[in-house]
Amino acid sequence: MESRNTSDLILHAALALFSEKGFSATTTREIAQKAGCAEGTIFRYFPTKKDILISLVRPHALEELRRVMDNLPRQGEEENLRLILENRLKTIMKNKSLIKVVLTEAQYHDELKDYLMENIASHVFDTLAAYLAERMEAGVFRKADPYIFARILVGMMASLLLSESFYPMEGFDEKKRGDYLNEIINIFLHGVLKKED
Amino acid sequence: MESRNTSDLILHAALALFSEKGFSATTTREIAQKAGCAEGTIFRYFPTKKDILISLVRPHALEELRRVMDNLPRQGEEENLRLILENRLKTIMKNKSLIKVVLTEAQYHDELKDYLMENIASHVFDTLAAYLAERMEAGVFRKADPYIFARILVGMMASLLLSESFYPMEGFDEKKRGDYLNEIINIFLHGVLKKED
DNA sequence: TGGATTCATGAGTGATTACTCACTTCCCAT
DNA sequence: ATGGGAAGTGAGTAATCACTCATGAATCCA
């Protein structure tokens, strides 16, 4: 799981520091210290500091997130959806630091943004929108722009990350996270209005 | 509306640059150039660069956002809610750059985060949660943790900002933004499931 | 008009930065 | 053992940073 070669040690240290202080505020000296190598060693693996950032999102690092909305249940009840999203949420939480860094820095570095949009986001939204469109056709969901639904659902899950980033310790245990996700799915499926049946 | 004193010119320029490049990546030289003053002038008004950032969120700047969830309709139909949120969305959009900078940099600067949590976020969430709780008591909304509902609703609106930040030009005109907000409210109230009546 | 107070300036400063390179250490096939 | 290439090193470097300060310009009131 944890590769122990120098390159990965550097990437691992850089991710932690970028997440904590931001890309620009992190120095290569700090990265070297945390990675347990000399500053010069960093530049044997990455020509520039920015290449470290870009390498974080490269090939396999984000593959798991790319597929985070794959294989949603094509038939059956929303209970399936609940279980599956709960599982995917764990993936998101496991990569919390990476997501935070990538989303934050993509605002400022176009290469990152372009790569993210073309290789990750578009796939996630296309997959999710296709699922939603199919359920609309099947008469399960009401008809609307499936991409708007997709972005709203992703936005709801992103809000969980945001919440957690702002309420770090206090009260965001596993249970509260589960409650939150449950309500996300409840609201997404049923809304907040009391049923009148 | 646009104050023309030097201090405000500096704040205005700093906000634009912080939003575009991030706080750490912005130099005081750039701020001075954009503000049309000398670099030394900046430090007549702000002891340190960080004080510029902190001044951005100080007294009146965020007051409008602080009250963004005030005075929600205590009675009547969701049409009211729709109109009001549509109006509030304009406030959010008007302050897009400021929100982006504050949310991004609050992750890294605890003074900012603390100020934001204590003076802005808590008020917004308390107000919104109180509204939701009252509607739950009135039997309009189903009973649940109103704070979770509040965070999810705010998260949904934040996702609109995020979407726009990533799809900057293409297809985010006034109309599309209206559609998006409409669906946020639809989903929040009714969910995505087709009504079976 | 003149003296004082405020506002503005930008060259200068020490600290810090990303990055280089001459060098050492390690590893392993012979 | 040994030679040689790969991996690792950290003092050094030019550039850049946030911030200072001695000076100048503008404004004000008598």
Coordinates of C-alpha atoms (C1' of nucleotides) in Angstrom, one line a residue:
Chain A
M1 CA 0.0 0.0 0.0
E2 CA 2.6 2.5 1.1
S3 CA 5.4 2.5 -1.4
R4 CA 8.7 3.2 0.3
N5 CA 10.6 4.5 -2.7
T6 CA 11.9 8.0 -2.5
S7 CA 9.6 9.4 -5.1
D8 CA 6.5 8.2 -3.2
L9 CA 7.9 9.5 0.1
I10 CA 8.2 12.9 -1.5
L11 CA 4.7 12.8 -2.9
H12 CA 3.3 11.6 0.4
A13 CA 5.0 14.4 2.3
A14 CA 4.0 17.0 -0.3
L15 CA 0.4 16.0 -0.2
A16 CA 0.3 16.4 3.6
L17 CA 1.9 19.8 3.5
F18 CA -0.1 21.1 0.5
S19 CA -3.2 20.0 2.3
E20 CA -2.2 21.7 5.5
K21 CA -0.7 25.0 4.2
G22 CA -1.5 25.2 0.6
F23 CA 0.8 24.7 -2.4
S24 CA 2.4 28.2 -2.5
A25 CA 3.0 28.4 1.2
T26 CA 4.8 25.1 1.3
T27 CA 8.6 25.2 0.7
T28 CA 10.6 22.5 -0.9
R29 CA 12.8 22.5 2.2
E30 CA 9.8 21.5 4.3
I31 CA 8.9 18.7 1.9
A32 CA 12.4 17.3 2.0
Q33 CA 12.4 17.4 5.8
K34 CA 9.0 15.6 6.0
A35 CA 10.0 13.1 3.3
G36 CA 13.3 12.5 5.2
C37 CA 15.6 13.3 2.2
A38 CA 17.8 16.1 1.1
E39 CA 16.3 19.1 -0.7
G40 CA 18.4 18.3 -3.8
T41 CA 16.9 14.8 -4.0
I42 CA 13.5 16.2 -4.7
F43 CA 14.8 17.7 -7.9
R44 CA 16.1 14.4 -9.1
Y45 CA 12.5 13.2 -9.3
F46 CA 10.6 16.4 -10.1
P47 CA 12.1 19.1 -12.3
T48 CA 10.1 21.8 -10.5
K49 CA 8.0 22.2 -7.4
K50 CA 4.9 22.4 -9.5
D51 CA 5.6 19.0 -11.0
I52 CA 5.1 17.6 -7.6
L53 CA 1.6 19.0 -7.5
I54 CA 0.8 17.8 -11.0
S55 CA 2.2 14.3 -10.2
L56 CA -0.2 14.1 -7.3
V57 CA -3.2 13.9 -9.7
R58 CA -1.5 11.8 -12.4
P59 CA -2.1 8.3 -13.5
H60 CA -3.2 6.0 -10.7
A61 CA -3.7 8.5 -7.8
L62 CA -7.1 9.6 -8.9
E63 CA -8.3 6.4 -10.7
E64 CA -10.3 5.4 -7.7
L65 CA -12.0 8.7 -7.6
R66 CA -12.6 8.7 -11.3
R67 CA -14.7 5.6 -10.9
V68 CA -16.5 6.8 -7.8
M69 CA -19.8 6.9 -9.5
D70 CA -19.4 3.8 -11.7
N71 CA -21.8 0.9 -11.5
L72 CA -24.7 2.5 -9.7
P73 CA -27.6 0.1 -9.4
R74 CA -29.6 0.0 -12.7
Q75 CA -32.6 -1.5 -11.1
G76 CA -34.2 -1.9 -7.7
E77 CA -34.8 0.3 -4.9
E78 CA -33.0 3.3 -3.5
E79 CA -31.8 1.2 -0.6
N80 CA -29.1 0.0 -3.1
L81 CA -28.2 3.5 -3.9
R82 CA -27.9 4.3 -0.2
L83 CA -25.5 1.4 0.4
I84 CA -23.5 2.2 -2.7
L85 CA -23.1 5.9 -1.9
E86 CA -22.2 5.0 1.6
N87 CA -19.4 2.9 0.3
R88 CA -18.3 5.5 -2.2
L89 CA -18.3 8.1 0.6
K90 CA -15.6 6.0 2.3
T91 CA -13.5 6.3 -0.8
I92 CA -14.0 10.1 -0.8
M93 CA -13.1 10.3 2.9
K94 CA -10.0 8.1 2.4
N95 CA -8.8 10.6 -0.2
K96 CA -9.9 13.7 1.6
S97 CA -6.5 15.4 1.6
L98 CA -6.0 14.7 -2.1
I99 CA -9.4 16.1 -3.0
K100 CA -8.9 19.2 -0.9
V101 CA -5.6 19.9 -2.5
V102 CA -6.7 19.2 -6.0
L103 CA -9.9 21.2 -5.8
T104 CA -8.2 24.1 -4.1
E105 CA -5.2 24.3 -6.4
A106 CA -7.1 23.6 -9.6
Q107 CA -8.6 27.1 -9.1
Y108 CA -5.1 28.5 -9.6
H109 CA -3.3 26.1 -12.0
D110 CA -4.9 25.7 -15.3
E111 CA -3.0 22.5 -16.2
L112 CA -4.5 20.9 -13.1
K113 CA -8.0 22.2 -13.8
D114 CA -7.9 21.0 -17.4
Y115 CA -6.6 17.6 -16.5
L116 CA -9.2 17.3 -13.7
M117 CA -12.1 18.4 -15.9
E118 CA -11.1 16.2 -18.9
N119 CA -10.1 13.0 -17.1
I120 CA -12.0 12.9 -13.8
A121 CA -14.9 15.3 -13.5
S122 CA -16.3 14.7 -16.9
H123 CA -16.3 11.0 -16.4
V124 CA -17.9 11.2 -12.9
F125 CA -20.6 13.6 -14.1
D126 CA -21.3 11.6 -17.4
T127 CA -21.6 8.4 -15.5
L128 CA -23.8 9.8 -12.8
A129 CA -25.9 11.8 -15.4
A130 CA -26.4 8.6 -17.5
Y131 CA -27.6 6.8 -14.4
L132 CA -30.0 9.5 -13.6
A133 CA -31.2 9.8 -17.1
E134 CA -31.9 6.1 -17.3
R135 CA -33.9 6.3 -14.1
M136 CA -35.9 9.2 -15.5
E137 CA -36.7 7.2 -18.6
A138 CA -37.7 4.3 -16.4
G139 CA -40.2 6.7 -14.7
V140 CA -38.5 6.5 -11.3
F141 CA -37.1 10.0 -11.2
R142 CA -38.9 13.0 -12.5
K143 CA -37.6 14.3 -15.8
A144 CA -35.1 17.2 -15.7
D145 CA -31.6 18.0 -16.8
P146 CA -29.7 15.0 -15.5
Y147 CA -26.5 17.0 -15.4
I148 CA -28.0 19.5 -13.0
F149 CA -29.1 16.7 -10.8
A150 CA -25.7 15.2 -11.0
R151 CA -23.9 18.4 -10.0
I152 CA -26.3 19.0 -7.1
L153 CA -25.8 15.5 -5.8
V154 CA -22.0 15.8 -6.1
G155 CA -22.3 19.2 -4.5
M156 CA -24.2 17.8 -1.6
M157 CA -21.5 15.3 -1.0
A158 CA -18.8 17.9 -1.4
S159 CA -20.6 19.9 1.3
L160 CA -19.9 17.1 3.7
L161 CA -16.2 17.5 3.0
L162 CA -16.4 21.2 3.4
S163 CA -18.3 20.8 6.7
E164 CA -15.7 18.5 8.0
S165 CA -12.9 20.8 7.0
F166 CA -14.5 23.6 9.0
Y167 CA -15.6 21.6 12.0
P168 CA -12.5 19.5 12.4
M169 CA -12.6 17.7 15.7
E170 CA -15.9 18.5 17.3
G171 CA -18.6 16.1 16.6
F172 CA -17.7 14.7 13.2
D173 CA -17.4 11.1 14.2
E174 CA -18.3 8.2 12.0
K175 CA -21.9 8.3 13.2
K176 CA -22.5 11.9 12.5
R177 CA -21.1 11.4 9.1
G178 CA -23.5 8.6 8.5
D179 CA -26.4 10.7 9.6
Y180 CA -25.3 13.4 7.3
L181 CA -25.0 11.1 4.3
N182 CA -28.4 9.5 5.1
E183 CA -30.0 12.9 5.0
I184 CA -28.3 13.7 1.8
I185 CA -29.8 10.7 0.2
N186 CA -33.2 11.2 1.9
I187 CA -33.4 14.8 0.7
F188 CA -32.1 13.9 -2.8
L189 CA -34.8 11.2 -3.1
H190 CA -37.7 12.6 -1.2
G191 CA -37.0 16.2 -0.3
V192 CA -37.8 17.7 3.1
L193 CA -41.5 18.1 2.8
K194 CA -43.7 16.0 5.0
K195 CA -45.5 13.3 3.0
E196 CA -49.2 13.8 2.8
D197 CA -50.2 10.2 2.4
Chain B
M1 CA -20.5 52.4 -3.8
E2 CA -16.9 52.2 -4.8
S3 CA -14.9 54.1 -2.3
R4 CA -11.9 55.8 -3.9
N5 CA -9.6 56.2 -0.9
T6 CA -6.3 54.5 -1.0
S7 CA -7.1 51.9 1.6
D8 CA -10.1 50.7 -0.4
L9 CA -8.2 50.7 -3.6
I10 CA -5.7 48.4 -2.0
L11 CA -8.4 46.1 -0.6
H12 CA -10.1 46.0 -4.0
A13 CA -6.9 45.2 -5.8
A14 CA -5.9 42.6 -3.2
L15 CA -9.3 40.9 -3.4
A16 CA -9.0 40.5 -7.2
L17 CA -5.5 39.1 -7.0
F18 CA -6.2 36.8 -4.1
S19 CA -9.2 35.4 -5.9
E20 CA -7.2 34.9 -9.1
K21 CA -3.9 33.6 -7.7
G22 CA -4.4 32.8 -4.1
F23 CA -3.1 34.7 -1.1
S24 CA 0.4 33.2 -0.9
A25 CA 1.1 33.5 -4.6
T26 CA 0.2 37.2 -4.6
T27 CA 2.9 39.7 -4.0
T28 CA 2.6 43.1 -2.4
R29 CA 4.3 44.5 -5.5
E30 CA 1.4 43.2 -7.6
I31 CA -1.2 44.6 -5.2
A32 CA 0.5 48.0 -5.3
Q33 CA 0.6 48.0 -9.1
K34 CA -3.1 47.0 -9.4
A35 CA -4.1 49.5 -6.8
G36 CA -2.1 52.2 -8.5
C37 CA 0.1 53.1 -5.6
A38 CA 3.6 52.5 -4.3
E39 CA 4.4 49.3 -2.5
G40 CA 5.3 51.3 0.6
T41 CA 1.9 52.9 0.7
I42 CA 0.3 49.5 1.4
F43 CA 2.2 49.3 4.7
R44 CA 0.9 52.7 5.8
Y45 CA -2.5 51.1 5.9
F46 CA -1.8 47.4 6.7
P47 CA 1.0 46.4 9.0
T48 CA 1.5 43.1 7.2
K49 CA 0.3 41.4 4.1
K50 CA -1.9 39.1 6.1
D51 CA -3.7 42.1 7.6
I52 CA -4.9 42.9 4.1
L53 CA -6.5 39.4 4.0
I54 CA -8.0 39.8 7.4
S55 CA -9.4 43.3 6.6
L56 CA -11.2 41.8 3.7
V57 CA -13.6 39.9 6.0
R58 CA -13.8 42.6 8.7
P59 CA -16.7 44.6 9.8
H60 CA -19.0 45.7 6.9
A61 CA -17.6 43.6 4.1
L62 CA -19.4 40.4 5.1
E63 CA -22.4 41.9 6.8
E64 CA -24.6 41.4 3.8
L65 CA -23.5 37.7 3.7
R66 CA -24.0 37.3 7.4
R67 CA -27.7 38.2 6.9
V68 CA -28.1 36.1 3.8
M69 CA -30.5 33.7 5.5
D70 CA -32.3 36.2 7.6
N71 CA -36.1 36.8 7.4
L72 CA -37.1 33.6 5.7
P73 CA -40.9 33.4 5.3
R74 CA -42.4 32.1 8.5
Q75 CA -45.6 31.2 6.9
G76 CA -47.0 30.4 3.5
E77 CA -45.8 28.3 0.6
E78 CA -42.5 27.4 -0.8
E79 CA -43.0 29.9 -3.6
N80 CA -41.9 32.5 -1.1
L81 CA -38.9 30.5 -0.2
R82 CA -38.0 30.2 -3.9
L83 CA -38.3 33.9 -4.5
I84 CA -36.3 34.8 -1.4
L85 CA -33.5 32.3 -2.1
E86 CA -33.3 33.6 -5.7
N87 CA -32.8 37.0 -4.3
R88 CA -30.2 35.9 -1.8
L89 CA -28.4 34.0 -4.6
K90 CA -27.8 37.4 -6.3
T91 CA -26.1 38.5 -3.1
I92 CA -23.9 35.4 -3.1
M93 CA -23.1 35.9 -6.8
K94 CA -22.3 39.6 -6.2
N95 CA -19.7 38.6 -3.6
K96 CA -18.4 35.5 -5.4
S97 CA -14.7 36.6 -5.4
L98 CA -14.9 37.4 -1.7
I99 CA -16.5 34.1 -0.8
K100 CA -14.0 32.2 -2.8
V101 CA -11.1 33.9 -1.2
V102 CA -12.5 33.7 2.3
L103 CA -13.5 30.0 2.1
T104 CA -10.2 29.1 0.4
E105 CA -7.9 30.9 2.8
A106 CA -9.9 30.1 5.9
Q107 CA -8.6 26.6 5.4
Y108 CA -5.0 27.9 6.1
H109 CA -5.4 30.8 8.4
D110 CA -7.0 30.1 11.7
E111 CA -7.7 33.7 12.6
L112 CA -9.8 33.9 9.4
K113 CA -11.5 30.6 10.1
D114 CA -12.3 31.5 13.7
Y115 CA -13.7 34.9 12.7
L116 CA -15.7 33.3 10.0
M117 CA -17.2 30.6 12.1
E118 CA -18.0 32.8 15.1
N119 CA -19.4 35.8 13.3
I120 CA -20.7 34.6 10.0
A121 CA -21.3 30.9 9.6
S122 CA -22.8 30.3 13.0
H123 CA -25.3 33.1 12.4
V124 CA -26.2 31.9 9.0
F125 CA -26.7 28.3 10.2
D126 CA -28.5 29.2 13.4
T127 CA -30.9 31.4 11.5
L128 CA -31.5 28.8 8.8
A129 CA -31.8 26.0 11.3
A130 CA -34.2 28.0 13.4
Y131 CA -36.4 28.5 10.3
L132 CA -36.3 24.8 9.4
A133 CA -37.0 23.8 13.0
E134 CA -40.0 26.0 13.1
R135 CA -41.3 24.5 9.9
M136 CA -40.8 21.1 11.3
E137 CA -42.8 22.0 14.3
A138 CA -45.5 23.4 12.1
G139 CA -45.7 20.0 10.4
V140 CA -44.5 21.3 7.0
F141 CA -41.1 19.6 7.0
R142 CA -40.4 16.2 8.3
K143 CA -38.6 16.1 11.6
A144 CA -34.8 15.7 11.5
D145 CA -31.7 17.5 12.7
P146 CA -32.3 21.0 11.4
Y147 CA -28.6 21.8 11.4
I148 CA -28.0 18.9 9.0
F149 CA -30.7 20.2 6.7
A150 CA -29.2 23.7 6.9
R151 CA -25.7 22.5 6.0
I152 CA -27.0 20.5 3.1
L153 CA -29.0 23.4 1.7
V154 CA -26.0 25.8 2.1
G155 CA -23.8 23.1 0.6
M156 CA -26.2 22.8 -2.4
M157 CA -25.9 26.6 -3.0
A158 CA -22.1 26.4 -2.5
S159 CA -22.0 23.7 -5.2
L160 CA -23.4 26.3 -7.6
L161 CA -20.4 28.6 -6.9
L162 CA -18.1 25.6 -7.3
S163 CA -19.7 24.6 -10.6
E164 CA -19.3 28.1 -11.8
S165 CA -15.7 28.4 -10.8
F166 CA -14.9 25.3 -12.8
Y167 CA -17.1 26.0 -15.8
P168 CA -16.3 29.6 -16.1
M169 CA -17.5 30.9 -19.4
E170 CA -19.3 28.1 -21.1
G171 CA -22.9 27.9 -20.5
F172 CA -23.3 29.6 -17.1
D173 CA -25.5 32.4 -18.1
E174 CA -28.2 33.9 -16.0
K175 CA -30.8 31.4 -17.3
K176 CA -28.8 28.3 -16.5
R177 CA -28.0 29.7 -13.1
G178 CA -31.8 30.2 -12.5
D179 CA -32.5 26.6 -13.7
Y180 CA -29.8 25.3 -11.3
L181 CA -31.3 27.2 -8.4
N182 CA -34.8 26.1 -9.2
E183 CA -33.7 22.5 -9.1
I184 CA -31.9 23.0 -5.8
I185 CA -35.1 24.2 -4.3
N186 CA -37.2 21.5 -6.0
I187 CA -34.9 18.8 -4.8
F188 CA -34.6 20.3 -1.3
L189 CA -38.4 20.4 -1.0
H190 CA -39.5 17.4 -3.0
G191 CA -36.6 15.2 -3.9
V192 CA -36.1 13.6 -7.3
L193 CA -38.5 10.8 -7.0
K194 CA -41.5 10.9 -9.3
K195 CA -44.7 11.6 -7.3
E196 CA -47.1 8.7 -7.3
D197 CA -50.3 10.6 -6.9
Chain C
dT1 C1' 3.3 83.0 3.0
dG2 C1' 5.1 79.7 6.0
dG3 C1' 5.4 76.1 9.1
dA4 C1' 3.4 71.8 10.3
dT5 C1' 1.0 67.7 9.6
dT6 C1' -0.5 64.1 6.7
dC7 C1' 0.1 61.2 2.8
dA8 C1' 2.8 59.0 -0.6
dT9 C1' 7.1 57.3 -2.5
dG10 C1' 10.5 53.7 -4.2
dA11 C1' 15.2 52.5 -3.6
dG12 C1' 17.1 49.7 -0.2
dT13 C1' 17.5 45.4 3.2
dG14 C1' 17.9 41.1 5.3
dA15 C1' 15.5 36.9 4.9
dT16 C1' 13.8 33.3 2.2
dT17 C1' 12.9 31.0 -2.1
dA18 C1' 13.3 27.3 -5.8
dC19 C1' 16.7 25.2 -7.9
dT20 C1' 22.0 23.7 -9.2
dC21 C1' 26.0 21.1 -9.0
dA22 C1' 30.3 19.2 -7.5
dC23 C1' 30.7 15.7 -4.6
dT24 C1' 29.9 11.3 -1.6
dT25 C1' 27.7 7.0 -0.7
dC26 C1' 25.5 2.9 -2.0
dC27 C1' 24.9 -1.2 -4.6
dC28 C1' 26.1 -5.0 -7.3
dA29 C1' 28.2 -7.6 -11.4
dT30 C1' 32.5 -9.1 -12.3
Chain D
dA1 C1' 37.9 -6.8 -3.6
dT2 C1' 36.8 -3.4 -7.2
dG3 C1' 35.1 -0.4 -10.7
dG4 C1' 31.2 2.1 -12.3
dG5 C1' 26.7 3.8 -12.6
dA6 C1' 22.8 5.2 -9.9
dA7 C1' 21.0 7.5 -5.9
dG8 C1' 21.5 10.9 -2.6
dT9 C1' 23.5 15.1 -0.6
dG10 C1' 23.6 20.0 1.1
dA11 C1' 26.3 24.2 0.7
dG12 C1' 25.8 27.6 -2.7
dT13 C1' 23.2 31.1 -6.0
dA14 C1' 20.5 34.3 -8.2
dA15 C1' 16.1 35.9 -7.7
dT16 C1' 12.4 37.4 -5.2
dC17 C1' 9.9 38.3 -1.0
dA18 C1' 7.6 41.3 2.7
dC19 C1' 8.7 45.2 4.8
dT20 C1' 11.6 49.8 6.2
dC21 C1' 12.7 54.5 6.0
dA22 C1' 14.6 58.8 4.6
dT23 C1' 12.8 61.9 1.6
dG24 C1' 9.4 64.5 -1.2
dA25 C1' 4.8 66.3 -2.3
dA26 C1' 0.3 67.9 -1.0
dT27 C1' -2.8 70.0 2.2
dC28 C1' -4.2 72.7 6.0
dC29 C1' -4.7 76.6 9.1
dA30 C1' -2.8 81.1 10.9

